[in-house]
Each structure stands twice: as structure tokens, then as C-alpha cells.
């Protein structure tokens, strides 16, 4: 339950444009407004599929028949195509049944509970919760709690719009719908100084994106390295 019964609805405004007008005013296009989480989810799904198809295309056209090490040859083809990092990362995920030990962006866009040590969270509460210092943001939230779990500390990670409306960033929040921002530096405090991914770099790029599915090439051109 949200602390005051109200939450922010974040929306994304985008356009669908004819291919030849996307970067020049979108003449003949159409405007759409949808939920931000839905838009980011669709964007990430598209990005993953496009990168996977690109890796498969390079692998299928990588001539490694006479190579001493097929895997090394394939890695070199990825490197030559400038997509080594994304393809090797996908291979590592597939080897772990699609699970990563690191930050899960797909979960974060749904306003995911931040996994922190419970004792550390409680320690933060006792150090900052009742202090008359610069933690007005923290105190205002807790003063609004109307249930017996006021002392239970929980944080959540989710997306939000930048001040200029041109970027979508990740932030730490104090409620399960990611509408009330947590004090600055919370993530770093519980992660040994490591910054929250996409806290300063936008999840979404502002470039034109093709709506067409990437065409799969046949395997007849395996003579090209």
C-alpha cells in the first residue's frame, strides 16, 4: 500500500514516422502516449532481439571451418564487427540459463525491491530516521506512514523521467510504486560505493529505431570473414 494512497503515473510520448522522415520532423507520422514502464519494457525487448539477431548474423557469416579454435575464431568475428561485448554477454547469460549475478534491468523497470542487508537498513534508520539534519526527505516520508510497519526499512529501484523529460533514468525510492524518492546516496551506501546503473545514463536512446524486423541472412555467404 502506498503511504498516501496516491502515486505518479509516468508517461512517454513518442512518434511513429515514415522511414524517410524520422530524423527530419516526422512528416506524415503519428503521436502516441503510453505508460513509461510499458514503453521501456518494449524497448528493452526490441534491443535484446536486435542484438541477438546481429550476433547470429555475424556468427553465421564467420568463416571458421579451418580454424584451430572455432570459439576463438567466432570471438574474433564479433570483435571485428564491433559487437564483441554484447555477443559474449549473451553467450554468458545463455550458459547460466539466462540468469545474471549482476544488476537485473528488466526487473528494475517494474519497480523492484532493492535487496539490502536488513541489519544495515535498520542501522541506517536509527542513524538518520530521527535526526534533525538534512534528511527531511526521509523524515517526511516516515511521518506519512499510517501503519504499524513504520520502522521497517525497504527501498525500491525503478525508472523515472529526467528533469528535462528527454531521458529515462533509474532511481531509488521508498515506496513500492516508485513515486517517493529515497535520499541521495542510498544505493551507494548499501553497495560499497558502487553507483546505481543508469542513474546518470538514459536507459532509452533518442535515435530513430526501425520498426522492421531484422532480416535473417541465409548461410550461403560463409566465405566472408
PDB file of C-alpha atoms in Angstrom:
ATOM      1  CA  UNK A   1       0.000   0.000   0.000  1.00  0.00           C
ATOM      2  CA  UNK A   2       1.253   3.428  -0.793  1.00  0.00           C
ATOM      3  CA  UNK A   3       1.818   5.759   2.112  1.00  0.00           C
ATOM      4  CA  UNK A   4      -0.687   8.386   0.984  1.00  0.00           C
ATOM      5  CA  UNK A   5      -2.877   6.472  -1.474  1.00  0.00           C
ATOM      6  CA  UNK A   6      -1.547   8.459  -4.443  1.00  0.00           C
ATOM      7  CA  UNK A   7       1.155   7.615  -6.941  1.00  0.00           C
ATOM      8  CA  UNK A   8       2.633   9.268 -10.002  1.00  0.00           C
ATOM      9  CA  UNK A   9       1.765   7.932 -13.425  1.00  0.00           C
ATOM     10  CA  UNK A  10       4.760   8.396 -15.679  1.00  0.00           C
ATOM     11  CA  UNK A  11       4.063   8.546 -19.398  1.00  0.00           C
ATOM     12  CA  UNK A  12       6.144   8.510 -22.563  1.00  0.00           C
ATOM     13  CA  UNK A  13       5.336  10.493 -25.687  1.00  0.00           C
ATOM     14  CA  UNK A  14       6.746   9.008 -28.896  1.00  0.00           C
ATOM     15  CA  UNK A  15       6.117   9.101 -32.631  1.00  0.00           C
ATOM     16  CA  UNK A  16       5.827   6.512 -35.393  1.00  0.00           C
ATOM     17  CA  UNK A  17       7.262   8.012 -38.555  1.00  0.00           C
ATOM     18  CA  UNK A  18       7.767   7.037 -42.174  1.00  0.00           C
ATOM     19  CA  UNK A  19      11.330   5.816 -42.648  1.00  0.00           C
ATOM     20  CA  UNK A  20      12.464   8.801 -44.684  1.00  0.00           C
ATOM     21  CA  UNK A  21      11.093  11.443 -42.280  1.00  0.00           C
ATOM     22  CA  UNK A  22      12.076  10.097 -38.851  1.00  0.00           C
ATOM     23  CA  UNK A  23      15.060  12.396 -38.415  1.00  0.00           C
ATOM     24  CA  UNK A  24      13.562  15.375 -40.225  1.00  0.00           C
ATOM     25  CA  UNK A  25      10.323  16.295 -38.471  1.00  0.00           C
ATOM     26  CA  UNK A  26       8.328  13.056 -38.799  1.00  0.00           C
ATOM     27  CA  UNK A  27       6.080  14.320 -41.564  1.00  0.00           C
ATOM     28  CA  UNK A  28       3.116  12.020 -42.014  1.00  0.00           C
ATOM     29  CA  UNK A  29       3.733  10.314 -38.657  1.00  0.00           C
ATOM     30  CA  UNK A  30       1.534   9.789 -35.612  1.00  0.00           C
ATOM     31  CA  UNK A  31       1.900  10.614 -31.909  1.00  0.00           C
ATOM     32  CA  UNK A  32       1.364   8.132 -29.079  1.00  0.00           C
ATOM     33  CA  UNK A  33       1.388   8.323 -25.288  1.00  0.00           C
ATOM     34  CA  UNK A  34       1.747   5.161 -23.193  1.00  0.00           C
ATOM     35  CA  UNK A  35       2.820   4.099 -19.712  1.00  0.00           C
ATOM     36  CA  UNK A  36       6.553   4.598 -19.221  1.00  0.00           C
ATOM     37  CA  UNK A  37       7.208   1.111 -17.823  1.00  0.00           C
ATOM     38  CA  UNK A  38       5.402  -0.478 -20.762  1.00  0.00           C
ATOM     39  CA  UNK A  39       7.445   1.593 -23.216  1.00  0.00           C
ATOM     40  CA  UNK A  40      10.774   0.793 -21.533  1.00  0.00           C
ATOM     41  CA  UNK A  41       9.895  -2.910 -21.391  1.00  0.00           C
ATOM     42  CA  UNK A  42       9.110  -2.973 -25.111  1.00  0.00           C
ATOM     43  CA  UNK A  43      12.288  -1.024 -25.893  1.00  0.00           C
ATOM     44  CA  UNK A  44      14.488  -3.428 -23.941  1.00  0.00           C
ATOM     45  CA  UNK A  45      12.823  -6.431 -25.582  1.00  0.00           C
ATOM     46  CA  UNK A  46      13.416  -4.922 -29.023  1.00  0.00           C
ATOM     47  CA  UNK A  47      17.031  -4.115 -28.162  1.00  0.00           C
ATOM     48  CA  UNK A  48      17.715  -7.639 -26.930  1.00  0.00           C
ATOM     49  CA  UNK A  49      16.179  -9.239 -30.020  1.00  0.00           C
ATOM     50  CA  UNK A  50      18.019  -6.897 -32.392  1.00  0.00           C
ATOM     51  CA  UNK A  51      21.360  -7.546 -30.698  1.00  0.00           C
ATOM     52  CA  UNK A  52      20.767 -11.293 -30.705  1.00  0.00           C
ATOM     53  CA  UNK A  53      19.955 -11.281 -34.414  1.00  0.00           C
ATOM     54  CA  UNK A  54      23.051  -9.208 -35.124  1.00  0.00           C
ATOM     55  CA  UNK A  55      25.225 -11.680 -33.211  1.00  0.00           C
ATOM     56  CA  UNK A  56      23.661 -14.601 -35.086  1.00  0.00           C
ATOM     57  CA  UNK A  57      24.202 -12.849 -38.414  1.00  0.00           C
ATOM     58  CA  UNK A  58      27.891 -12.307 -37.700  1.00  0.00           C
ATOM     59  CA  UNK A  59      28.323 -15.876 -36.427  1.00  0.00           C
ATOM     60  CA  UNK A  60      26.615 -17.349 -39.499  1.00  0.00           C
ATOM     61  CA  UNK A  61      28.905 -15.370 -41.803  1.00  0.00           C
ATOM     62  CA  UNK A  62      32.071 -16.089 -39.835  1.00  0.00           C
ATOM     63  CA  UNK A  63      34.308 -18.493 -41.762  1.00  0.00           C
ATOM     64  CA  UNK A  64      35.896 -20.735 -39.136  1.00  0.00           C
ATOM     65  CA  UNK A  65      35.981 -24.058 -40.990  1.00  0.00           C
ATOM     66  CA  UNK A  66      39.783 -24.278 -40.976  1.00  0.00           C
ATOM     67  CA  UNK A  67      40.339 -22.507 -37.669  1.00  0.00           C
ATOM     68  CA  UNK A  68      42.282 -24.216 -34.898  1.00  0.00           C
ATOM     69  CA  UNK A  69      39.832 -22.894 -32.313  1.00  0.00           C
ATOM     70  CA  UNK A  70      36.262 -22.334 -33.531  1.00  0.00           C
ATOM     71  CA  UNK A  71      35.264 -20.380 -30.432  1.00  0.00           C
ATOM     72  CA  UNK A  72      38.245 -18.041 -30.654  1.00  0.00           C
ATOM     73  CA  UNK A  73      37.546 -17.547 -34.350  1.00  0.00           C
ATOM     74  CA  UNK A  74      33.933 -16.612 -33.621  1.00  0.00           C
ATOM     75  CA  UNK A  75      35.012 -14.193 -30.878  1.00  0.00           C
ATOM     76  CA  UNK A  76      37.359 -12.538 -33.368  1.00  0.00           C
ATOM     77  CA  UNK A  77      34.488 -12.116 -35.840  1.00  0.00           C
ATOM     78  CA  UNK A  78      32.438 -10.416 -33.118  1.00  0.00           C
ATOM     79  CA  UNK A  79      35.359  -8.153 -32.335  1.00  0.00           C
ATOM     80  CA  UNK A  80      35.878  -7.252 -35.998  1.00  0.00           C
ATOM     81  CA  UNK A  81      32.184  -6.352 -36.256  1.00  0.00           C
ATOM     82  CA  UNK A  82      32.404  -4.150 -33.144  1.00  0.00           C
ATOM     83  CA  UNK A  83      29.847  -6.193 -31.200  1.00  0.00           C
ATOM     84  CA  UNK A  84      32.108  -8.370 -29.060  1.00  0.00           C
ATOM     85  CA  UNK A  85      30.780  -7.223 -25.678  1.00  0.00           C
ATOM     86  CA  UNK A  86      27.094  -7.717 -26.448  1.00  0.00           C
ATOM     87  CA  UNK A  87      27.574 -11.129 -28.052  1.00  0.00           C
ATOM     88  CA  UNK A  88      29.868 -12.522 -25.359  1.00  0.00           C
ATOM     89  CA  UNK A  89      27.474 -11.243 -22.695  1.00  0.00           C
ATOM     90  CA  UNK A  90      24.603 -13.094 -24.376  1.00  0.00           C
ATOM     91  CA  UNK A  91      26.673 -16.283 -24.514  1.00  0.00           C
ATOM     92  CA  UNK A  92      27.424 -15.977 -20.804  1.00  0.00           C
ATOM     93  CA  UNK A  93      23.745 -15.466 -19.988  1.00  0.00           C
ATOM     94  CA  UNK A  94      22.762 -18.487 -22.060  1.00  0.00           C
ATOM     95  CA  UNK A  95      25.330 -20.548 -20.194  1.00  0.00           C
ATOM     96  CA  UNK A  96      23.684 -19.511 -16.915  1.00  0.00           C
ATOM     97  CA  UNK A  97      20.161 -20.311 -18.148  1.00  0.00           C
ATOM     98  CA  UNK A  98      19.592 -16.622 -18.833  1.00  0.00           C
ATOM     99  CA  UNK A  99      20.355 -15.600 -15.249  1.00  0.00           C
ATOM    100  CA  UNK A 100      22.878 -12.962 -14.304  1.00  0.00           C
ATOM    101  CA  UNK A 101      24.548 -12.404 -10.980  1.00  0.00           C
ATOM    102  CA  UNK A 102      24.672  -8.687 -11.676  1.00  0.00           C
ATOM    103  CA  UNK A 103      22.039  -5.979 -11.837  1.00  0.00           C
ATOM    104  CA  UNK A 104      18.748  -7.037 -13.469  1.00  0.00           C
ATOM    105  CA  UNK A 105      17.497  -4.102 -15.535  1.00  0.00           C
ATOM    106  CA  UNK A 106      14.325  -5.881 -16.664  1.00  0.00           C
ATOM    107  CA  UNK A 107      13.264  -6.302 -13.035  1.00  0.00           C
ATOM    108  CA  UNK A 108      14.201  -2.757 -12.095  1.00  0.00           C
ATOM    109  CA  UNK A 109      11.861  -1.172 -14.622  1.00  0.00           C
ATOM    110  CA  UNK A 110       8.953  -2.781 -12.769  1.00  0.00           C
ATOM    111  CA  UNK A 111       9.912  -1.015  -9.517  1.00  0.00           C
ATOM    112  CA  UNK A 112      11.752  -3.887  -7.855  1.00  0.00           C
ATOM    113  CA  UNK A 113      12.549  -4.184  -4.167  1.00  0.00           C
ATOM    114  CA  UNK A 114      16.180  -3.304  -3.546  1.00  0.00           C
ATOM    115  CA  UNK A 115      17.968  -6.219  -1.934  1.00  0.00           C
ATOM    116  CA  UNK A 116      19.880  -4.787   1.023  1.00  0.00           C
ATOM    117  CA  UNK A 117      21.104  -6.243   4.268  1.00  0.00           C
ATOM    118  CA  UNK A 118      18.296  -5.929   6.824  1.00  0.00           C
ATOM    119  CA  UNK A 119      20.597  -5.024   9.681  1.00  0.00           C
ATOM    120  CA  UNK A 120      22.298  -2.369   7.562  1.00  0.00           C
ATOM    121  CA  UNK A 121      18.912  -0.916   6.628  1.00  0.00           C
ATOM    122  CA  UNK A 122      17.788  -0.813  10.251  1.00  0.00           C
ATOM    123  CA  UNK A 123      21.105   0.783  11.207  1.00  0.00           C
ATOM    124  CA  UNK A 124      20.524   3.462   8.607  1.00  0.00           C
ATOM    125  CA  UNK A 125      17.064   4.097  10.038  1.00  0.00           C
ATOM    126  CA  UNK A 126      18.296   4.584  13.587  1.00  0.00           C
ATOM    127  CA  UNK A 127      21.130   6.832  12.430  1.00  0.00           C
ATOM    128  CA  UNK A 128      19.035   9.002  10.133  1.00  0.00           C
ATOM    129  CA  UNK A 129      15.364   8.461  10.822  1.00  0.00           C
ATOM    130  CA  UNK A 130      15.017  10.674  13.860  1.00  0.00           C
ATOM    131  CA  UNK A 131      17.883  13.094  13.313  1.00  0.00           C
ATOM    132  CA  UNK A 132      17.168  16.772  12.835  1.00  0.00           C
ATOM    133  CA  UNK A 133      19.571  17.247   9.952  1.00  0.00           C
ATOM    134  CA  UNK A 134      19.404  17.249   6.166  1.00  0.00           C
ATOM    135  CA  UNK A 135      17.196  14.120   5.995  1.00  0.00           C
ATOM    136  CA  UNK A 136      13.902  15.981   5.645  1.00  0.00           C
ATOM    137  CA  UNK A 137      13.118  13.827   2.608  1.00  0.00           C
ATOM    138  CA  UNK A 138      13.416  10.679   4.722  1.00  0.00           C
ATOM    139  CA  UNK A 139      11.527  12.111   7.699  1.00  0.00           C
ATOM    140  CA  UNK A 140       8.670  13.481   5.596  1.00  0.00           C
ATOM    141  CA  UNK A 141       8.049  10.041   4.162  1.00  0.00           C
ATOM    142  CA  UNK A 142       8.095   8.251   7.502  1.00  0.00           C
ATOM    143  CA  UNK A 143       5.910  10.890   9.113  1.00  0.00           C
ATOM    144  CA  UNK A 144       3.317   9.997   6.484  1.00  0.00           C
ATOM    145  CA  UNK A 145       3.294   6.295   7.326  1.00  0.00           C
ATOM    146  CA  UNK A 146      -0.009   5.249   8.859  1.00  0.00           C
ATOM    147  CA  UNK A 147       0.643   1.620   9.820  1.00  0.00           C
ATOM    148  CA  UNK A 148       2.477  -0.428  12.415  1.00  0.00           C
ATOM    149  CA  UNK A 149       5.333  -1.187   9.999  1.00  0.00           C
ATOM    150  CA  UNK A 150       6.653   2.344  10.115  1.00  0.00           C
ATOM    151  CA  UNK A 151      10.034   1.158  11.428  1.00  0.00           C
ATOM    152  CA  UNK A 152      10.540  -1.430   8.661  1.00  0.00           C
ATOM    153  CA  UNK A 153      13.019  -0.135   6.123  1.00  0.00           C
ATOM    154  CA  UNK A 154      12.515  -1.014   2.460  1.00  0.00           C
ATOM    155  CA  UNK A 155      13.853   0.572  -0.693  1.00  0.00           C
ATOM    156  CA  UNK A 156      12.866   0.065  -4.324  1.00  0.00           C
ATOM    157  CA  UNK A 157      14.552   0.699  -7.674  1.00  0.00           C
ATOM    158  CA  UNK A 158      12.577   1.971 -10.636  1.00  0.00           C
ATOM    159  CA  UNK A 159      12.601   4.296 -13.645  1.00  0.00           C
ATOM    160  CA  UNK A 160      11.710   7.963 -13.689  1.00  0.00           C
ATOM    161  CA  UNK A 161      11.836  10.870 -16.139  1.00  0.00           C
ATOM    162  CA  UNK A 162      14.731  13.305 -16.048  1.00  0.00           C
ATOM    163  CA  UNK A 163      14.047  16.957 -15.308  1.00  0.00           C
ATOM    164  CA  UNK A 164      14.160  17.905 -18.995  1.00  0.00           C
ATOM    165  CA  UNK A 165      11.915  14.992 -19.992  1.00  0.00           C
ATOM    166  CA  UNK A 166      14.417  13.658 -22.544  1.00  0.00           C
ATOM    167  CA  UNK A 167      15.902  10.788 -20.561  1.00  0.00           C
ATOM    168  CA  UNK A 168      14.647   7.852 -18.505  1.00  0.00           C
ATOM    169  CA  UNK A 169      16.869   7.089 -15.527  1.00  0.00           C
ATOM    170  CA  UNK A 170      16.857   4.646 -12.625  1.00  0.00           C
ATOM    171  CA  UNK A 171      16.483   5.862  -9.066  1.00  0.00           C
ATOM    172  CA  UNK A 172      15.946   4.548  -5.550  1.00  0.00           C
ATOM    173  CA  UNK A 173      12.527   5.045  -3.961  1.00  0.00           C
ATOM    174  CA  UNK A 174      10.921   4.434  -0.594  1.00  0.00           C
ATOM    175  CA  UNK A 175       7.597   3.014  -1.792  1.00  0.00           C
ATOM    176  CA  UNK A 176       6.566   0.013  -3.887  1.00  0.00           C
ATOM    177  CA  UNK A 177       5.235   2.131  -6.750  1.00  0.00           C
ATOM    178  CA  UNK A 178       8.443   4.187  -7.028  1.00  0.00           C
ATOM    179  CA  UNK A 179       6.853   7.589  -6.539  1.00  0.00           C
ATOM    180  CA  UNK A 180       8.665   8.856  -3.427  1.00  0.00           C
ATOM    181  CA  UNK A 181      12.422   9.304  -3.921  1.00  0.00           C
ATOM    182  CA  UNK A 182      14.844   7.999  -1.320  1.00  0.00           C
ATOM    183  CA  UNK A 183      17.637  10.252  -0.004  1.00  0.00           C
ATOM    184  CA  UNK A 184      20.624  10.659  -2.309  1.00  0.00           C
ATOM    185  CA  UNK A 185      23.402   8.117  -1.973  1.00  0.00           C
ATOM    186  CA  UNK A 186      21.266   5.262  -0.622  1.00  0.00           C
ATOM    187  CA  UNK A 187      22.284   2.759  -3.305  1.00  0.00           C
ATOM    188  CA  UNK A 188      25.982   3.613  -2.962  1.00  0.00           C
ATOM    189  CA  UNK A 189      25.770   3.263   0.815  1.00  0.00           C
ATOM    190  CA  UNK A 190      24.492  -0.306   0.610  1.00  0.00           C
ATOM    191  CA  UNK A 191      26.665  -1.346  -2.356  1.00  0.00           C
ATOM    192  CA  UNK A 192      30.157  -0.342  -1.217  1.00  0.00           C
ATOM    193  CA  UNK A 193      30.168   2.920  -3.145  1.00  0.00           C
ATOM    194  CA  UNK A 194      29.069   1.390  -6.452  1.00  0.00           C
ATOM    195  CA  UNK A 195      26.722   3.650  -8.400  1.00  0.00           C
ATOM    196  CA  UNK A 196      23.252   2.571  -9.461  1.00  0.00           C
ATOM    197  CA  UNK A 197      23.308   1.571 -13.160  1.00  0.00           C
ATOM    198  CA  UNK A 198      21.536   4.051 -15.448  1.00  0.00           C
ATOM    199  CA  UNK A 199      21.340   6.650 -12.677  1.00  0.00           C
ATOM    200  CA  UNK A 200      23.066   9.165 -14.965  1.00  0.00           C
ATOM    201  CA  UNK A 201      22.886   7.454 -18.391  1.00  0.00           C
ATOM    202  CA  UNK A 202      19.477   7.154 -20.017  1.00  0.00           C
ATOM    203  CA  UNK A 203      18.033   3.669 -20.471  1.00  0.00           C
ATOM    204  CA  UNK A 204      16.441   4.850 -23.719  1.00  0.00           C
ATOM    205  CA  UNK A 205      18.318   6.281 -26.677  1.00  0.00           C
ATOM    206  CA  UNK A 206      16.754   9.141 -28.613  1.00  0.00           C
ATOM    207  CA  UNK A 207      17.808   7.782 -32.000  1.00  0.00           C
ATOM    208  CA  UNK A 208      15.317   6.682 -34.624  1.00  0.00           C
ATOM    209  CA  UNK A 209      14.559   2.968 -34.311  1.00  0.00           C
ATOM    210  CA  UNK A 210      13.331   0.854 -37.181  1.00  0.00           C
ATOM    211  CA  UNK A 211      10.058  -0.979 -36.607  1.00  0.00           C
ATOM    212  CA  UNK A 212      11.011  -3.589 -39.196  1.00  0.00           C
ATOM    213  CA  UNK A 213      12.259  -6.967 -38.032  1.00  0.00           C
ATOM    214  CA  UNK A 214      15.887  -7.574 -38.883  1.00  0.00           C
ATOM    215  CA  UNK A 215      16.038  -9.915 -41.850  1.00  0.00           C
ATOM    216  CA  UNK A 216      17.872 -13.155 -41.260  1.00  0.00           C
ATOM    217  CA  UNK A 217      20.527 -13.842 -43.841  1.00  0.00           C
ATOM    218  CA  UNK A 218      20.949 -17.294 -45.332  1.00  0.00           C
ATOM    219  CA  UNK A 219      24.090 -19.285 -44.748  1.00  0.00           C
ATOM    220  CA  UNK A 220      25.260 -19.192 -48.357  1.00  0.00           C
ATOM    221  CA  UNK A 221      27.757 -16.392 -47.712  1.00  0.00           C
ATOM    222  CA  UNK A 222      30.013 -18.268 -45.324  1.00  0.00           C
ATOM    223  CA  UNK A 223      33.025 -17.304 -47.416  1.00  0.00           C
ATOM    224  CA  UNK A 224      33.078 -13.811 -45.952  1.00  0.00           C
ATOM    225  CA  UNK A 225      35.223 -13.447 -42.872  1.00  0.00           C
TER     226      UNK A 225
END
